[in-house]
CSV table of C-alpha atoms and ligand atoms in Angstrom, one decimal:
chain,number,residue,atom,x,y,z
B,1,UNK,CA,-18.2,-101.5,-37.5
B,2,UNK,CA,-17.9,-100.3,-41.2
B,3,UNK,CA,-18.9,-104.0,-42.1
B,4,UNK,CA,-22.6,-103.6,-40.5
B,5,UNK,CA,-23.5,-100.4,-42.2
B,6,UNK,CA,-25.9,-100.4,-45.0
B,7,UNK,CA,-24.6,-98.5,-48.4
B,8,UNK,CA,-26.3,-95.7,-47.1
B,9,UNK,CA,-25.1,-95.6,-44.1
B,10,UNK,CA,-21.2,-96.1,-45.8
B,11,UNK,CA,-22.0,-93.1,-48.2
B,12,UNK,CA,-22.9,-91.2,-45.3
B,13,UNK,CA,-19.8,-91.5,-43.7
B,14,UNK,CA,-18.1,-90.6,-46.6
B,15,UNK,CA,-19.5,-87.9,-47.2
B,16,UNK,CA,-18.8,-87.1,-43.8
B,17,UNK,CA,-14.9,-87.8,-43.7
B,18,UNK,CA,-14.8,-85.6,-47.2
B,19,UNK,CA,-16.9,-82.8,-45.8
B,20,UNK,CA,-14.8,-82.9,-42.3
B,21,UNK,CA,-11.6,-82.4,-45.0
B,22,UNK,CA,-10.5,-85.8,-43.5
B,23,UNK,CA,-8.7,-88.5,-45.6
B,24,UNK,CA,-10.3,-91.7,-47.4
B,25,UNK,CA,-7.5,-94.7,-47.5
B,26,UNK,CA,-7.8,-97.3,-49.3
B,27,UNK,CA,-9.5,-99.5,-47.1
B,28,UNK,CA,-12.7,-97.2,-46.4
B,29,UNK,CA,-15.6,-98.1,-48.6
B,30,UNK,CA,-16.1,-95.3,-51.3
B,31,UNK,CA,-18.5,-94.7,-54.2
B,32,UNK,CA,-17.3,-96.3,-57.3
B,33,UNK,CA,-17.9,-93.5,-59.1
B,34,UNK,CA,-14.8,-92.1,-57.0
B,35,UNK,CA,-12.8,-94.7,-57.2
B,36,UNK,CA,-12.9,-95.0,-61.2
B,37,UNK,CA,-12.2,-90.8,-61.6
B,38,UNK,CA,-9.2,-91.4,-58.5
B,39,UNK,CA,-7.9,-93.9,-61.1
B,40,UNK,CA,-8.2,-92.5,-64.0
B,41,UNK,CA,-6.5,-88.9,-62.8
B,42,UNK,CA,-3.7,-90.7,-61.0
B,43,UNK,CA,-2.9,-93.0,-63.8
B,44,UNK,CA,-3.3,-90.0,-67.0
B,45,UNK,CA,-0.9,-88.6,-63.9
B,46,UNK,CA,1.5,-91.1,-63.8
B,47,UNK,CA,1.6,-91.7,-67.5
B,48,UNK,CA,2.3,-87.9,-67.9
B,49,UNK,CA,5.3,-87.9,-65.6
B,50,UNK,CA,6.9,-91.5,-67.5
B,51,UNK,CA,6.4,-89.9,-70.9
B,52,UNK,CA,7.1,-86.3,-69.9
B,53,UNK,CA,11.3,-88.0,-69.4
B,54,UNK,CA,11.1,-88.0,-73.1
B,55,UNK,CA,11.5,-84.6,-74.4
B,56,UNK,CA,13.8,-84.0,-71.6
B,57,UNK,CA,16.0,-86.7,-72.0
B,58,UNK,CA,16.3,-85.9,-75.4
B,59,UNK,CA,18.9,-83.5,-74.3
B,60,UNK,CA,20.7,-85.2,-71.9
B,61,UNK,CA,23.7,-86.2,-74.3
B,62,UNK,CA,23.4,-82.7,-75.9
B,63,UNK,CA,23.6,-80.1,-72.7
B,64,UNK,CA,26.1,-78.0,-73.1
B,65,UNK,CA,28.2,-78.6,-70.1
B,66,UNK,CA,28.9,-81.6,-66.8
B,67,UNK,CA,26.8,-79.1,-64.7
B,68,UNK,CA,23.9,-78.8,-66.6
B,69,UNK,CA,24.3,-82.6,-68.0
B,70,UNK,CA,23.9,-83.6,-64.3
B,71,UNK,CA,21.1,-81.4,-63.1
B,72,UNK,CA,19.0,-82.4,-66.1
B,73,UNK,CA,19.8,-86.3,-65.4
B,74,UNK,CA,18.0,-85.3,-61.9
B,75,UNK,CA,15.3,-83.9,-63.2
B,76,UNK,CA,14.0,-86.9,-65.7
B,77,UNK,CA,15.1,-89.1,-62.7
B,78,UNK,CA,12.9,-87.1,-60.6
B,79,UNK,CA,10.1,-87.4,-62.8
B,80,UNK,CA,10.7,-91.6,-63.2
B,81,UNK,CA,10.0,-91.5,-59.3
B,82,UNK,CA,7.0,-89.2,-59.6
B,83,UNK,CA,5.9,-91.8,-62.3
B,84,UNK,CA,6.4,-94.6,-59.1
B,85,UNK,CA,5.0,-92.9,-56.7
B,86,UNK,CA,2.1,-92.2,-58.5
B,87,UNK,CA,1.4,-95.9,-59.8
B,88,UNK,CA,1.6,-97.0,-56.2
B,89,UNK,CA,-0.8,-94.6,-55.2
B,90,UNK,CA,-3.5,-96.2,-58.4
B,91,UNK,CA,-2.7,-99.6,-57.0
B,92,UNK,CA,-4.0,-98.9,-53.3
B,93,UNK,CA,-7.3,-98.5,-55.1
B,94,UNK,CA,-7.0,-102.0,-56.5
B,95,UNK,CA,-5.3,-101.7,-60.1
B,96,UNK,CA,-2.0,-103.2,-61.3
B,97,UNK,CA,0.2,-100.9,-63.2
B,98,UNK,CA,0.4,-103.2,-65.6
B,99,UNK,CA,-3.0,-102.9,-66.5
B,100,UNK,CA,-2.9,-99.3,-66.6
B,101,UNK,CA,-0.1,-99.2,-69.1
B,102,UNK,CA,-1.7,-101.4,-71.4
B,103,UNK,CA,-5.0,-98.8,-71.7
B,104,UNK,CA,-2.3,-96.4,-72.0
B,105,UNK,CA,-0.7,-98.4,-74.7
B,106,UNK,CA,-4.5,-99.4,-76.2
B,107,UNK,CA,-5.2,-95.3,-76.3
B,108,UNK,CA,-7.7,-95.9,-73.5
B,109,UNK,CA,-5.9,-93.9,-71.4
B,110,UNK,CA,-4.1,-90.3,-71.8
B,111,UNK,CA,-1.1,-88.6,-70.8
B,112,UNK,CA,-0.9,-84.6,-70.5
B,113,UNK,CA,-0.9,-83.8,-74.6
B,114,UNK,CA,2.0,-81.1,-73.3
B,115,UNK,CA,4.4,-84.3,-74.3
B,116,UNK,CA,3.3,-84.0,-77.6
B,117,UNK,CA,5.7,-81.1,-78.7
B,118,UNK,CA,9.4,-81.2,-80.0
B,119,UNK,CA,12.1,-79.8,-77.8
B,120,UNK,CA,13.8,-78.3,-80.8
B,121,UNK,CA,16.7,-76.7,-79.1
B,122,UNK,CA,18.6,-76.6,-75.8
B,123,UNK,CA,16.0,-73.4,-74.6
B,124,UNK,CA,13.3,-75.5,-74.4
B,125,UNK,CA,14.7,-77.5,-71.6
B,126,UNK,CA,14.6,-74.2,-69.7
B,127,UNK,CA,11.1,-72.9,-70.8
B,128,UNK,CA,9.7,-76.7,-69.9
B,129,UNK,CA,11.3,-76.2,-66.2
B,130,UNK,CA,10.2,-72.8,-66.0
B,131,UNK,CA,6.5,-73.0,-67.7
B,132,UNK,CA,5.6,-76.9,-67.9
B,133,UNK,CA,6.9,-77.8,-64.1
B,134,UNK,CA,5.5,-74.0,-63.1
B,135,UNK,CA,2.0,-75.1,-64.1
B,136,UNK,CA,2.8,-78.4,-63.2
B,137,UNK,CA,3.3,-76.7,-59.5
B,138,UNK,CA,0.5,-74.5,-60.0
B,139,UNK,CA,-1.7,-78.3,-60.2
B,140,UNK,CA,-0.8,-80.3,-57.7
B,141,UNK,CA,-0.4,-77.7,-54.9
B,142,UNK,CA,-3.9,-78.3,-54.3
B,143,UNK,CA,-4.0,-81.8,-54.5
B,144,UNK,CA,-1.6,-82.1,-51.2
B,145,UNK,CA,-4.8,-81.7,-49.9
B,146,UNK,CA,-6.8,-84.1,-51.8
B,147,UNK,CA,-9.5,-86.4,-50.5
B,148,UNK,CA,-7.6,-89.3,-51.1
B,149,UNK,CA,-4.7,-89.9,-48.8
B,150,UNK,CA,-2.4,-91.8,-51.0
B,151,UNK,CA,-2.5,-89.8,-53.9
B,152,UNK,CA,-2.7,-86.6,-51.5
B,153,UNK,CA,0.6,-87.7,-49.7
B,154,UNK,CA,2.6,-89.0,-53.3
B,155,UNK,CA,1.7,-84.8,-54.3
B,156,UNK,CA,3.6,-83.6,-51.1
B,157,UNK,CA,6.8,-85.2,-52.3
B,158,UNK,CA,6.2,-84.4,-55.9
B,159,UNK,CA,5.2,-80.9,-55.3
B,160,UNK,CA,8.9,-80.5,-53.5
B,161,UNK,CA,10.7,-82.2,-56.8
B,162,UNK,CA,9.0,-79.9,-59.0
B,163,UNK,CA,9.7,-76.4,-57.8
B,164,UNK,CA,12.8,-77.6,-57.9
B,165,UNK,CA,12.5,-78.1,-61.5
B,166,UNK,CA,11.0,-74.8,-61.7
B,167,UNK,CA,14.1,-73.3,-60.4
B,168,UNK,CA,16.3,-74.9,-62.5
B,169,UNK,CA,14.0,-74.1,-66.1
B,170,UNK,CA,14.0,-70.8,-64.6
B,171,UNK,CA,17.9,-70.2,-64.1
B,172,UNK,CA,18.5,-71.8,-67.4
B,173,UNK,CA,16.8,-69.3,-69.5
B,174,UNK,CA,18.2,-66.5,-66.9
B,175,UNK,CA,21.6,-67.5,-67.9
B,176,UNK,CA,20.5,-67.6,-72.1
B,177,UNK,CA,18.3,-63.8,-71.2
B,178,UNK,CA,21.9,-62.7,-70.1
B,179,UNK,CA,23.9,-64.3,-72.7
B,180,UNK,CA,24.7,-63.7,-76.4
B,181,UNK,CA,22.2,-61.9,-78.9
B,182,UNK,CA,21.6,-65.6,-80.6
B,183,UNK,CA,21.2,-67.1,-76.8
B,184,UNK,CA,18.9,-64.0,-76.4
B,185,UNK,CA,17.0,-65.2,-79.4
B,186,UNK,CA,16.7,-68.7,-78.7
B,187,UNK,CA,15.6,-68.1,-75.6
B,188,UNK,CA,12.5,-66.1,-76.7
B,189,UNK,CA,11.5,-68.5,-79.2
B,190,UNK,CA,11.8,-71.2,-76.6
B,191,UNK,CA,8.9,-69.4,-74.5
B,192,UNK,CA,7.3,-68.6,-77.8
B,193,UNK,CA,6.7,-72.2,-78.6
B,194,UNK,CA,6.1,-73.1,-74.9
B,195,UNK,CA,3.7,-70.2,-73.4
B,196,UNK,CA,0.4,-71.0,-75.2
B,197,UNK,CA,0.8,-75.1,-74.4
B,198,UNK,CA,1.3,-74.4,-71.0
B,199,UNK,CA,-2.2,-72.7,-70.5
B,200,UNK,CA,-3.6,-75.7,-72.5
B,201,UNK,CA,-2.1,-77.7,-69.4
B,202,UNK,CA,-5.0,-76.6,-67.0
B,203,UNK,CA,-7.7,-78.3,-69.3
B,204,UNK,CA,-10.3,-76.7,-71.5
B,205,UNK,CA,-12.4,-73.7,-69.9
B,206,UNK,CA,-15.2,-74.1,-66.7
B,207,UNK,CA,-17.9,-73.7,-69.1
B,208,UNK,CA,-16.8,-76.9,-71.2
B,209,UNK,CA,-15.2,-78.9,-68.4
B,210,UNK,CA,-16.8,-82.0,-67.8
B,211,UNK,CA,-15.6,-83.8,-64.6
B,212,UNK,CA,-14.8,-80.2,-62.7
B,213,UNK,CA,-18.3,-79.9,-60.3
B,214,UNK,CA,-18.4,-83.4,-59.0
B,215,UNK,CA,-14.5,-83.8,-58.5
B,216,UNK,CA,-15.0,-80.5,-56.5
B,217,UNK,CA,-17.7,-82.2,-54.2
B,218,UNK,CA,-15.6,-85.3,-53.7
B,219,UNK,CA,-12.5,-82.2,-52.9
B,220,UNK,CA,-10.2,-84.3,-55.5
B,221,UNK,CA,-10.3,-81.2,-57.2
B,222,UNK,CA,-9.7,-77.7,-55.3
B,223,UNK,CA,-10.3,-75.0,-57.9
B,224,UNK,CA,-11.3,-74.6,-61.4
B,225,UNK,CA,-9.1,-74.8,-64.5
B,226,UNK,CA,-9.7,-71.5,-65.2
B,227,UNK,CA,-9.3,-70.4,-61.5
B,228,UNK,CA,-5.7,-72.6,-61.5
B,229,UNK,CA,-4.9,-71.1,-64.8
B,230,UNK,CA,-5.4,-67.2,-63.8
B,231,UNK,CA,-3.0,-68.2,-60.9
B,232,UNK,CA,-0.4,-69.6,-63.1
B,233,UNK,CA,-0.2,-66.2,-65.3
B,234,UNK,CA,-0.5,-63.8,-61.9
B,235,UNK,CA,2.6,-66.3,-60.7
B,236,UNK,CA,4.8,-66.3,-64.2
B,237,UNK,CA,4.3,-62.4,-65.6
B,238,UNK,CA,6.3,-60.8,-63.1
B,239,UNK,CA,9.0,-63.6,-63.8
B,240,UNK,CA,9.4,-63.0,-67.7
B,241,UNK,CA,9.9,-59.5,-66.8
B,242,UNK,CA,12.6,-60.3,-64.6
B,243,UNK,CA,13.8,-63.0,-67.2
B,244,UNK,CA,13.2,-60.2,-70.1
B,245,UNK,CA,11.6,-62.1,-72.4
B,246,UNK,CA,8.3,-61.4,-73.7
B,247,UNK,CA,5.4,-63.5,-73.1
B,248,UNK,CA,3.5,-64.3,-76.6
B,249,UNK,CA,-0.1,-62.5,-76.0
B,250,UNK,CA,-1.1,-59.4,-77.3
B,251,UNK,CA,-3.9,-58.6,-75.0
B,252,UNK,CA,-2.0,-59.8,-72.1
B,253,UNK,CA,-2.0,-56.8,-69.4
B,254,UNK,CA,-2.3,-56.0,-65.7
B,255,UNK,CA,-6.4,-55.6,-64.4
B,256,UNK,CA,-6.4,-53.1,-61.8
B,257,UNK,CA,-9.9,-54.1,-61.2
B,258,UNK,CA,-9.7,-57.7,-60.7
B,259,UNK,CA,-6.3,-57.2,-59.7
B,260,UNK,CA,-5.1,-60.4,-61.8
B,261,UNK,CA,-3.6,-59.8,-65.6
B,262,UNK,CA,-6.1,-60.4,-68.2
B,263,UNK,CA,-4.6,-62.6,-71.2
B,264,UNK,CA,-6.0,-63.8,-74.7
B,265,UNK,CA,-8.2,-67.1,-75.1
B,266,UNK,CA,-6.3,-70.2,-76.1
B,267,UNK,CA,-6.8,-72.2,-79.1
B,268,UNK,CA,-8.6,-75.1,-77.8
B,269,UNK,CA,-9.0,-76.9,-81.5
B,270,UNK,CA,-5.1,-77.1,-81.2
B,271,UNK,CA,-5.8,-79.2,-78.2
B,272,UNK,CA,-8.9,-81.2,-79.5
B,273,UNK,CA,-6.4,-81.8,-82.3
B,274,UNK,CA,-3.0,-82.9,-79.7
B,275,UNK,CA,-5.2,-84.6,-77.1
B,276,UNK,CA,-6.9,-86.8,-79.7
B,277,UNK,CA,-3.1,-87.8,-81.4
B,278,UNK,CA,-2.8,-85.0,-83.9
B,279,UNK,CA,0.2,-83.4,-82.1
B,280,UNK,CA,3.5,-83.4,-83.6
B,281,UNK,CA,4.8,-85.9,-81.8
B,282,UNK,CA,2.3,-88.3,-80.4
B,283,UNK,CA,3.1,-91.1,-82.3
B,284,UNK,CA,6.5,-90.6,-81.6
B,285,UNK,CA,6.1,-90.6,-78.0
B,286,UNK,CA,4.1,-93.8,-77.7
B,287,UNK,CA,6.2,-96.1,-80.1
B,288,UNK,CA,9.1,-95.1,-78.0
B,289,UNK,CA,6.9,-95.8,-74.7
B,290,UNK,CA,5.8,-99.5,-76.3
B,291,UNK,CA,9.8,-100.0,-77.2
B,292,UNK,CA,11.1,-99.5,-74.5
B,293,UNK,CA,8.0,-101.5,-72.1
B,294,UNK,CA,8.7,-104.2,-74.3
B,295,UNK,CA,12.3,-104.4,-74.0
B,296,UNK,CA,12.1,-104.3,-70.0
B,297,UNK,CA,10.3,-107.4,-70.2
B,298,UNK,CA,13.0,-109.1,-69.1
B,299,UNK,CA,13.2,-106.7,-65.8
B,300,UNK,CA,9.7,-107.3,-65.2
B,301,UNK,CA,10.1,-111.1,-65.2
B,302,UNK,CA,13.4,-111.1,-63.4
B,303,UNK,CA,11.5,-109.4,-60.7
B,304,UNK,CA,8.8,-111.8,-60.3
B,305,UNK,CA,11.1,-114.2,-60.3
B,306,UNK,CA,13.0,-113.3,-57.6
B,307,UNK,CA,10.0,-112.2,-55.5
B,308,UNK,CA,8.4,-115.7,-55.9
B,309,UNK,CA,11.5,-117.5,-54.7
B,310,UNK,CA,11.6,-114.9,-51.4
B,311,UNK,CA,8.0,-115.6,-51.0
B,312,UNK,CA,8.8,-119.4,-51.0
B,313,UNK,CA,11.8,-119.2,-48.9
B,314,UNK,CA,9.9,-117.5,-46.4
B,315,UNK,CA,7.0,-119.5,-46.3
B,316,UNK,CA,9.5,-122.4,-45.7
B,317,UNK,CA,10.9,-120.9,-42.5
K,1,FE2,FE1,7.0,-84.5,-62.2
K,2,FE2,FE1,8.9,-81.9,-63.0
């Protein structure tokens, strides 16, 4: 049926299946213009998760007991699998992964530029759970309902991984709040360091957002960053004051009026400067990304291997 319709007649039912809040799969026809954004947000997706393990795993040998050891190993295991998931999901729109990690490797592609700051002491492993995977939540909520059915259904899983990474983050810093004076401290600086990055995570403001309005139409997108952004401060205020730690704004304060908090304006030439490699640790982060692609050659080719001789085998019987 789809095969006798004239481009018209395919865009019409797209439109269609996107205005009825029904699914594309991959083998519907869609605009190309679709497909390209779909790939390019799952893959700066997927890249995110892969190279978000890093400043986690940096602590793995260094947590301070088995318990927490183990629940962090979870956590950058967790977000290995959100890495898969989300590759398969680009690949159903007719990429290989490997392609995607070379334009990630080439700088033609992006990951979120929240990877691009240290994790300078154990805090920061709670204040990433509790702020980076919060906004991280805040995100991809919305995208379980996505257009595009792969992508939608790999954020349904994910979406259940990260809050519990939120939780964890969370009870992390609880337990420093409620600690020692110096665990006190550390913990403050932590959310110091992390609060004003985590804003940056929804993108720059509506007014200088470029792919917003048309990845609303196509219902990719389900709310604005600053729309997803006022959400994220509404959800975390009341939790800092249960944490007791103060949040790093000075004009940050409940709005009777608009009935959301009103908070200060972030410094977006901090994130020109991260998202185009300035950040502290950019280069960092790729060279150990390149290092270690390259030294799971061997995995990759292994792999094939094996595949190709199960392919023949089969073939054979
Ligand atoms: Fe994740
Ligand atoms: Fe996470």
């Amino acid at each position: 049926m789809a095969a006798s319709l004239s481009t018209e007649g395919l865009q019409q039912e797209f439109d269609r299946l996107v205005a009825d809040d029904q699914r594309i799969e991959p083998r519907d026809w869609m605009p190309d213009d679709y497909r390209k954004t779909l790939v390019r947000q799952i893959a700066q997706h997927a890249h995110s998760e892969i190279i978000g393990m890093q400043p986690e795993g940096n602590w793995i040998t260094r947590a301070p007991s088995l318990r927490r050891k183990a629940i962090l190993m979870a956590k950058v295991q967790d977000e290995a699998g959100h890495g898969l998931y989300l590759y398969c999901a680009a690949e159903t729109l007719g990429v290989d992964r490997g392609e995607l990690i070379d334009l990630l490797h080439s700088g033609r592609q992006k990951y979120s530029s929240i990877f691009n700051y240290p994790t300078l002491t154990w805090a920061d492993v709670g204040a990433i759970g509790w702020l980076v995977d919060g906004a991280a939540i805040t995100n991809q909520i919305p995208l379980c309902r996505c257009s595009y059915g792969p992508y939608a259904r790999a954020m349904v899983r994910v979406c259940k991984e990260e809050s519990f990474h939120q939780r964890q983050g969370y009870e992390l810093l609880y337990a420093l709040t409620h600690g020692t004076d110096a665990q006190r401290a550390m913990a403050q600086d932590a959310v110091n360091r992390w609060w004003w990055p985590s804003l940056m995570m929804f993108g720059p403001p509506d007014t200088e957002s470029t792919h917003t309005a048309q990845s609303m139409a196509w219902r990719i997108k389900r709310f604005s960053n600053d729309e997803l952004r006022q959400r994220f401060v509404d959800m975390t205020v009341p939790q800092a004051e249960v944490l007791g730690v103060t949040l790093p704004d000075p004009v940050l304060r409940w709005n009777e009026d608009r009935r959301h908090y009103d908070f200060g304006e972030c410094d977006w030439d901090e994130l020109r400067r991260v998202v185009s490699g300035e950040g502290p640790c950019n280069r960092q982060r790729m060279e150990h990304h390149i290092a270690a692609h390259d030294e799971g050659a061997w995995v990759r080719e292994a792999a094939a291997a094996y595949a190709a001789k199960h392919a023949a085998v089969d073939a054979a019987a």
